[in-house]
Amino acid sequence: MLTEEDRALYDWQLDVPGFGEDGQERLRNTTALVSRIGGLGGPVAFALAAAGIGKLILVHAGNLRKDDLNRQILMRWEGLGKPRVQSAAETLSAFNPRIEIEVHDENFKEENAADLVKGADLIFSCAPLFEERFLMNRECVRQDKPMIDCAMYNLDGHVLPILPGQTPCLACMFPESPPHWKRRFPVIGAVSALVANVGVMEGLKLTAGFGTSNLGKMMLIDADRSSINKIDVKRRADCQVCA
Amino acid sequence: MKITFRYTSQLSTAAGTSEETLEFPEETSLIGLLGQVCMKHGPEFSKFVLNQEGSPVRTLVVALDGAQVDLAKDPCVESGSEVYLITPMSGG
């Protein structure tokens, strides 16, 4: 049951058709894992906190640098040189103190993958390294957990909601790391936030059970032309992860 | 025949546009079309699309009129179709 404070906080979204008190309650009972809380993961965590997710697990190693600040909206100038997860937790707690936040000042890796995914109901893949993304995909498939893959480059982005066994997984789409990818690439914060919020909507719809499902589709966001296109995607019969 | 191509991420950068409509003299297979588009845009584009043997690279996703295609089947493309070329992206 929602409390009076829940109703006061989330009053405007309780009116969203199909969402209502039931959706809000489901959200409150959900733990979301966000791998990296930079340009994509930061707005993901922020929007989940605003919507009233029960608990956030934030995973990101390292200290804040100046060149993070054009897009990493959970960070603060005062946080330069300090752990990113610390800034993120402070920002989110100040914004919505009712959200439980667990932070890990480390990246998603073999040693922590199983435990991190086990502790979450919904997983957001926002890391820059394909090794991390493929590992997260593999672990989500292994534990049968829904994963929202959010990615971007320049003025483009994609969102791929993954339900293991039902939709293509990340390895179905891209069976190996791209050979010509560069770790540093062009990013404008508004684009990463746009992609992130499309991803959050997919997560909210899956969790709260409302709206139109985009399972089995990849959403392609083009911020240059201000368009979102969807394509039907297929599971790969020879997928090394989910087949 | 006229085909509209859409490109994402690194392909869009290499082509200098995220969308273009190109004219081809006759109906052809999808991989045949990819070869012609690669010829137009050069090696900085084609490295994301075709390997040295002229086969699609494993990290390329192609959608024809809104649906991902099995590149092994190399479907025929009709005039007026839209071909989406998608390469991987990550977070940042």
CSV table of C-alpha atoms in Angstrom, one decimal:
chain,number,residue,atom,x,y,z
A,1,MET,CA,0.0,0.0,0.0
A,2,LEU,CA,1.2,3.5,-0.8
A,3,THR,CA,1.5,5.9,2.1
A,4,GLU,CA,0.1,9.4,2.2
A,5,GLU,CA,3.6,10.7,1.5
A,6,ASP,CA,3.9,8.4,-1.5
A,7,ARG,CA,0.7,9.8,-2.9
A,8,ALA,CA,1.8,13.3,-2.3
A,9,LEU,CA,5.2,12.8,-3.9
A,10,TYR,CA,4.0,10.9,-7.0
A,11,ASP,CA,0.6,12.5,-7.3
A,12,TRP,CA,1.1,13.6,-10.9
A,13,GLN,CA,2.3,10.3,-12.3
A,14,LEU,CA,-0.4,8.3,-10.4
A,15,ASP,CA,-2.7,9.8,-13.0
A,16,VAL,CA,-0.9,8.2,-15.9
A,17,PRO,CA,-3.3,5.8,-17.5
A,18,GLY,CA,-2.3,2.2,-16.7
A,19,PHE,CA,0.3,3.2,-14.1
A,20,GLY,CA,-1.6,4.2,-11.0
A,21,GLU,CA,-1.1,3.1,-7.5
A,22,ASP,CA,-0.3,-0.5,-8.6
A,23,GLY,CA,2.5,0.7,-10.9
A,24,GLN,CA,3.9,2.9,-8.2
A,25,GLU,CA,3.9,0.1,-5.7
A,26,ARG,CA,5.7,-2.2,-8.1
A,27,LEU,CA,8.3,0.5,-8.7
A,28,ARG,CA,8.8,1.0,-5.0
A,29,ASN,CA,9.5,-2.7,-4.6
A,30,THR,CA,12.0,-2.8,-7.4
A,31,THR,CA,15.8,-2.6,-7.2
A,32,ALA,CA,17.6,-1.3,-10.3
A,33,LEU,CA,21.3,-1.8,-11.0
A,34,VAL,CA,23.0,0.9,-13.1
A,35,SER,CA,26.4,0.1,-14.5
A,36,ARG,CA,28.3,3.3,-14.8
A,37,ILE,CA,26.7,6.5,-13.8
A,38,GLY,CA,28.2,8.8,-16.4
A,39,GLY,CA,26.4,10.5,-19.4
A,40,LEU,CA,23.9,7.7,-19.8
A,41,GLY,CA,23.8,6.0,-16.4
A,42,GLY,CA,23.5,9.3,-14.5
A,43,PRO,CA,20.3,10.4,-16.1
A,44,VAL,CA,19.0,6.9,-15.9
A,45,ALA,CA,19.5,6.8,-12.1
A,46,PHE,CA,18.1,10.4,-11.8
A,47,ALA,CA,14.9,9.5,-13.7
A,48,LEU,CA,14.5,6.3,-11.7
A,49,ALA,CA,14.9,8.2,-8.5
A,50,ALA,CA,12.3,10.8,-9.6
A,51,ALA,CA,9.9,8.0,-10.5
A,52,GLY,CA,10.2,6.4,-7.1
A,53,ILE,CA,12.3,3.3,-7.6
A,54,GLY,CA,12.8,1.5,-4.4
A,55,LYS,CA,16.5,1.0,-4.5
A,56,LEU,CA,19.4,1.9,-6.8
A,57,ILE,CA,22.7,0.0,-7.0
A,58,LEU,CA,25.2,2.3,-8.6
A,59,VAL,CA,28.4,0.8,-10.1
A,60,HIS,CA,31.3,3.0,-11.3
A,61,ALA,CA,35.0,3.1,-10.5
A,62,GLY,CA,37.1,6.2,-10.2
A,63,ASN,CA,37.2,9.9,-9.4
A,64,LEU,CA,35.4,12.7,-11.1
A,65,ARG,CA,37.3,14.7,-13.7
A,66,LYS,CA,36.6,18.0,-15.3
A,67,ASP,CA,35.9,16.5,-18.7
A,68,ASP,CA,33.1,14.4,-17.2
A,69,LEU,CA,31.0,17.4,-16.3
A,70,ASN,CA,29.5,18.2,-19.7
A,71,ARG,CA,27.2,15.1,-19.4
A,72,GLN,CA,27.5,13.5,-16.0
A,73,ILE,CA,24.6,15.3,-14.4
A,74,LEU,CA,24.7,13.6,-11.0
A,75,MET,CA,28.1,15.1,-10.4
A,76,ARG,CA,29.0,18.4,-8.8
A,77,TRP,CA,32.0,20.8,-9.2
A,78,GLU,CA,32.8,20.2,-5.5
A,79,GLY,CA,33.2,16.5,-6.3
A,80,LEU,CA,36.2,16.9,-8.6
A,81,GLY,CA,38.9,14.4,-7.6
A,82,LYS,CA,36.5,12.4,-5.5
A,83,PRO,CA,34.7,9.1,-6.2
A,84,ARG,CA,31.9,9.6,-8.8
A,85,VAL,CA,29.6,7.2,-6.8
A,86,GLN,CA,29.9,9.5,-3.8
A,87,SER,CA,28.8,12.6,-5.8
A,88,ALA,CA,26.0,10.6,-7.4
A,89,ALA,CA,24.7,9.2,-4.1
A,90,GLU,CA,24.7,12.7,-2.5
A,91,THR,CA,22.8,14.2,-5.5
A,92,LEU,CA,20.2,11.4,-5.5
A,93,SER,CA,19.8,11.4,-1.8
A,94,ALA,CA,19.3,15.2,-1.7
A,95,PHE,CA,16.7,14.9,-4.5
A,96,ASN,CA,14.7,12.0,-3.2
A,97,PRO,CA,15.8,10.8,0.3
A,98,ARG,CA,13.3,8.0,0.2
A,99,ILE,CA,15.4,6.0,-2.3
A,100,GLU,CA,17.7,3.4,-0.9
A,101,ILE,CA,21.1,3.7,-2.6
A,102,GLU,CA,24.0,1.2,-2.6
A,103,VAL,CA,27.2,2.3,-4.2
A,104,HIS,CA,30.2,0.4,-5.6
A,105,ASP,CA,33.4,2.3,-6.4
A,106,GLU,CA,34.3,-0.3,-8.9
A,107,ASN,CA,33.2,-1.3,-12.4
A,108,PHE,CA,31.2,-4.3,-13.4
A,109,LYS,CA,33.6,-7.2,-13.8
A,110,GLU,CA,33.8,-11.0,-13.6
A,111,GLU,CA,34.5,-10.9,-9.8
A,112,ASN,CA,31.3,-8.9,-8.9
A,113,ALA,CA,29.0,-9.7,-11.8
A,114,ALA,CA,27.0,-12.5,-10.3
A,115,ASP,CA,26.4,-10.8,-7.0
A,116,LEU,CA,25.5,-7.4,-8.5
A,117,VAL,CA,22.9,-8.9,-10.9
A,118,LYS,CA,21.6,-11.2,-8.2
A,119,GLY,CA,20.7,-8.2,-6.0
A,120,ALA,CA,18.7,-6.4,-8.7
A,121,ASP,CA,15.4,-6.8,-10.5
A,122,LEU,CA,16.1,-4.6,-13.4
A,123,ILE,CA,19.5,-3.8,-14.9
A,124,PHE,CA,20.6,-0.8,-17.0
A,125,SER,CA,23.7,-1.3,-19.2
A,126,CYS,CA,25.4,2.1,-19.7
A,127,ALA,CA,29.1,1.3,-19.6
A,128,PRO,CA,31.6,2.5,-22.2
A,129,LEU,CA,33.6,-0.7,-22.5
A,130,PHE,CA,32.1,-3.5,-24.6
A,131,GLU,CA,33.7,-6.1,-22.4
A,132,GLU,CA,31.6,-4.8,-19.5
A,133,ARG,CA,28.4,-4.6,-21.6
A,134,PHE,CA,28.8,-8.2,-22.9
A,135,LEU,CA,29.6,-9.5,-19.4
A,136,MET,CA,26.5,-7.8,-18.1
A,137,ASN,CA,24.4,-9.2,-20.9
A,138,ARG,CA,25.8,-12.7,-20.3
A,139,GLU,CA,25.1,-12.5,-16.5
A,140,CYS,CA,21.6,-11.1,-17.0
A,141,VAL,CA,20.8,-14.0,-19.4
A,142,ARG,CA,22.3,-16.5,-17.0
A,143,GLN,CA,20.1,-15.2,-14.1
A,144,ASP,CA,17.1,-14.5,-16.3
A,145,LYS,CA,17.0,-10.8,-15.4
A,146,PRO,CA,15.6,-8.0,-17.7
A,147,MET,CA,18.3,-5.7,-19.0
A,148,ILE,CA,17.9,-2.4,-20.8
A,149,ASP,CA,20.8,-1.7,-23.1
A,150,CYS,CA,21.4,2.0,-23.6
A,151,ALA,CA,24.2,3.2,-25.9
A,152,MET,CA,25.2,6.3,-27.8
A,153,TYR,CA,27.7,7.9,-30.1
A,154,ASN,CA,27.8,11.5,-31.3
A,155,LEU,CA,24.2,12.5,-31.9
A,156,ASP,CA,22.9,8.9,-32.1
A,157,GLY,CA,21.8,6.4,-29.6
A,158,HIS,CA,20.0,3.1,-29.3
A,159,VAL,CA,17.9,1.4,-26.6
A,160,LEU,CA,17.4,-2.4,-26.6
A,161,PRO,CA,15.1,-3.9,-24.0
A,162,ILE,CA,16.2,-7.5,-23.3
A,163,LEU,CA,14.1,-10.2,-21.7
A,164,PRO,CA,16.3,-13.3,-21.7
A,165,GLY,CA,14.7,-16.2,-23.7
A,166,GLN,CA,12.1,-13.9,-25.2
A,167,THR,CA,14.0,-11.2,-27.1
A,168,PRO,CA,17.4,-11.0,-28.7
A,169,CYS,CA,20.2,-10.4,-26.3
A,170,LEU,CA,23.0,-8.0,-26.9
A,171,ALA,CA,25.2,-10.8,-28.3
A,172,CYS,CA,22.5,-11.7,-30.7
A,173,MET,CA,22.7,-8.2,-32.1
A,174,PHE,CA,26.5,-7.8,-31.9
A,175,PRO,CA,28.3,-11.1,-31.4
A,176,GLU,CA,31.7,-9.4,-30.9
A,177,SER,CA,33.3,-6.1,-30.0
A,178,PRO,CA,33.5,-3.7,-32.9
A,179,PRO,CA,37.1,-3.6,-34.1
A,180,HIS,CA,37.1,0.1,-35.0
A,181,TRP,CA,35.5,1.5,-31.8
A,182,LYS,CA,37.4,4.2,-30.0
A,183,ARG,CA,37.1,4.6,-26.2
A,184,ARG,CA,36.8,8.4,-26.5
A,185,PHE,CA,34.0,9.5,-28.7
A,186,PRO,CA,31.9,12.7,-29.2
A,187,VAL,CA,29.2,13.2,-26.6
A,188,ILE,CA,26.8,16.0,-25.8
A,189,GLY,CA,25.0,15.6,-22.5
A,190,ALA,CA,21.6,16.4,-23.9
A,191,VAL,CA,21.9,13.5,-26.3
A,192,SER,CA,23.0,11.0,-23.6
A,193,ALA,CA,20.2,12.2,-21.4
A,194,LEU,CA,17.7,11.7,-24.2
A,195,VAL,CA,18.8,8.2,-24.9
A,196,ALA,CA,18.9,7.5,-21.1
A,197,ASN,CA,15.3,8.6,-20.7
A,198,VAL,CA,14.1,6.5,-23.6
A,199,GLY,CA,15.8,3.6,-21.8
A,200,VAL,CA,14.2,4.4,-18.4
A,201,MET,CA,10.7,4.5,-20.0
A,202,GLU,CA,11.3,0.9,-21.3
A,203,GLY,CA,12.3,-0.1,-17.8
A,204,LEU,CA,9.4,1.6,-16.1
A,205,LYS,CA,6.9,0.0,-18.5
A,206,LEU,CA,8.4,-3.4,-18.0
A,207,THR,CA,8.4,-3.0,-14.2
A,208,ALA,CA,5.1,-1.3,-13.7
A,209,GLY,CA,3.3,-3.1,-16.4
A,210,PHE,CA,1.8,-0.3,-18.4
A,211,GLY,CA,2.2,1.3,-21.8
A,212,THR,CA,3.3,-0.2,-25.1
A,213,SER,CA,6.0,-2.8,-25.0
A,214,ASN,CA,9.0,-2.5,-27.3
A,215,LEU,CA,10.3,-5.9,-26.6
A,216,GLY,CA,11.8,-7.4,-29.7
A,217,LYS,CA,12.6,-3.9,-31.1
A,218,MET,CA,15.6,-1.8,-31.1
A,219,MET,CA,15.0,1.9,-30.8
A,220,LEU,CA,17.3,4.2,-32.8
A,221,ILE,CA,17.5,7.8,-31.6
A,222,ASP,CA,18.8,10.4,-34.0
A,223,ALA,CA,19.2,13.7,-32.2
A,224,ASP,CA,20.4,15.4,-35.4
A,225,ARG,CA,17.0,14.8,-37.1
A,226,SER,CA,15.1,14.6,-33.9
A,227,SER,CA,13.7,11.2,-34.8
A,228,ILE,CA,13.2,7.8,-33.1
A,229,ASN,CA,12.9,4.8,-35.4
A,230,LYS,CA,12.2,1.3,-34.3
A,231,ILE,CA,13.3,-1.9,-36.0
A,232,ASP,CA,12.1,-5.5,-35.4
A,233,VAL,CA,15.1,-7.5,-34.2
A,234,LYS,CA,15.7,-11.3,-34.2
A,235,ARG,CA,17.3,-13.8,-31.9
A,236,ARG,CA,20.4,-15.3,-33.4
A,237,ALA,CA,20.1,-19.1,-33.6
A,238,ASP,CA,23.8,-19.5,-33.1
A,239,CYS,CA,24.1,-16.9,-30.3
A,240,GLN,CA,26.9,-17.9,-27.9
A,241,VAL,CA,25.0,-16.4,-24.9
A,242,CYS,CA,21.3,-17.1,-25.2
A,243,ALA,CA,20.7,-19.7,-27.9
B,1,MET,CA,15.5,2.4,-58.5
B,2,LYS,CA,15.6,4.7,-55.4
B,3,ILE,CA,16.7,3.4,-52.0
B,4,THR,CA,16.8,5.4,-48.8
B,5,PHE,CA,19.7,4.6,-46.5
B,6,ARG,CA,19.9,5.5,-42.8
B,7,TYR,CA,23.2,5.3,-41.0
B,8,THR,CA,23.9,5.3,-37.2
B,9,SER,CA,26.9,6.3,-35.2
B,10,GLN,CA,30.3,5.9,-36.8
B,11,LEU,CA,28.7,5.1,-40.2
B,12,SER,CA,26.8,8.4,-40.0
B,13,THR,CA,30.1,10.2,-39.3
B,14,ALA,CA,31.9,8.4,-42.1
B,15,ALA,CA,29.1,9.2,-44.6
B,16,GLY,CA,28.8,12.8,-43.5
B,17,THR,CA,25.0,12.3,-43.2
B,18,SER,CA,22.6,10.1,-41.3
B,19,GLU,CA,20.2,9.7,-44.2
B,20,GLU,CA,20.4,9.8,-48.0
B,21,THR,CA,18.4,8.5,-51.0
B,22,LEU,CA,20.5,7.0,-53.7
B,23,GLU,CA,19.5,5.9,-57.2
B,24,PHE,CA,20.6,2.5,-58.6
B,25,PRO,CA,20.3,1.3,-62.2
B,26,GLU,CA,18.6,-2.0,-61.5
B,27,GLU,CA,17.2,-4.2,-58.7
B,28,THR,CA,19.9,-5.9,-56.8
B,29,SER,CA,20.6,-7.9,-53.7
B,30,LEU,CA,21.1,-6.2,-50.4
B,31,ILE,CA,24.8,-7.1,-50.2
B,32,GLY,CA,25.2,-5.9,-53.8
B,33,LEU,CA,23.8,-2.6,-52.7
B,34,LEU,CA,26.1,-2.4,-49.7
B,35,GLY,CA,29.0,-2.8,-52.0
B,36,GLN,CA,27.9,0.1,-54.1
B,37,VAL,CA,27.3,2.3,-51.1
B,38,CYS,CA,30.8,1.4,-49.8
B,39,MET,CA,32.3,2.3,-53.2
B,40,LYS,CA,30.6,5.7,-52.9
B,41,HIS,CA,31.8,6.5,-49.4
B,42,GLY,CA,35.2,4.9,-49.4
B,43,PRO,CA,37.3,2.9,-46.9
B,44,GLU,CA,36.5,4.9,-43.8
B,45,PHE,CA,32.9,3.9,-44.3
B,46,SER,CA,33.3,0.4,-45.8
B,47,LYS,CA,35.4,-0.9,-42.9
B,48,PHE,CA,32.2,-0.8,-40.8
B,49,VAL,CA,30.2,-2.6,-43.4
B,50,LEU,CA,32.1,-5.2,-45.5
B,51,ASN,CA,35.2,-7.2,-44.8
B,52,GLN,CA,38.1,-7.8,-47.2
B,53,GLU,CA,36.2,-10.7,-48.8
B,54,GLY,CA,33.2,-8.4,-49.5
B,55,SER,CA,31.0,-10.1,-46.8
B,56,PRO,CA,29.2,-8.1,-44.1
B,57,VAL,CA,31.2,-7.6,-40.9
B,58,ARG,CA,29.8,-9.4,-37.9
B,59,THR,CA,29.1,-6.3,-36.0
B,60,LEU,CA,26.8,-4.8,-38.7
B,61,VAL,CA,23.0,-4.9,-38.2
B,62,VAL,CA,20.9,-4.2,-41.3
B,63,ALA,CA,17.2,-3.5,-41.3
B,64,LEU,CA,15.1,-3.5,-44.5
B,65,ASP,CA,11.9,-1.6,-44.2
B,66,GLY,CA,11.9,-1.7,-40.4
B,67,ALA,CA,12.9,-5.3,-39.8
B,68,GLN,CA,16.3,-6.8,-39.2
B,69,VAL,CA,17.4,-9.0,-42.1
B,70,ASP,CA,19.4,-12.2,-42.1
B,71,LEU,CA,22.3,-11.2,-44.2
B,72,ALA,CA,23.2,-14.8,-45.0
B,73,LYS,CA,20.0,-14.8,-47.1
B,74,ASP,CA,20.9,-11.7,-48.9
B,75,PRO,CA,17.4,-10.6,-49.9
B,76,CYS,CA,16.5,-8.6,-53.0
B,77,VAL,CA,15.8,-4.9,-52.4
B,78,GLU,CA,13.0,-3.2,-54.3
B,79,SER,CA,12.7,0.4,-55.3
B,80,GLY,CA,11.4,2.6,-52.6
B,81,SER,CA,12.8,0.5,-49.8
B,82,GLU,CA,14.6,1.9,-46.7
B,83,VAL,CA,17.8,0.3,-45.6
B,84,TYR,CA,19.1,1.0,-42.1
B,85,LEU,CA,22.7,0.3,-41.3
B,86,ILE,CA,23.4,0.0,-37.6
B,87,THR,CA,26.8,-0.4,-35.9
B,88,PRO,CA,27.4,-0.8,-32.2
B,89,MET,CA,27.5,2.0,-29.7
B,90,SER,CA,28.4,2.2,-26.0
B,91,GLY,CA,28.0,4.4,-23.0
B,92,GLY,CA,30.0,7.5,-22.0
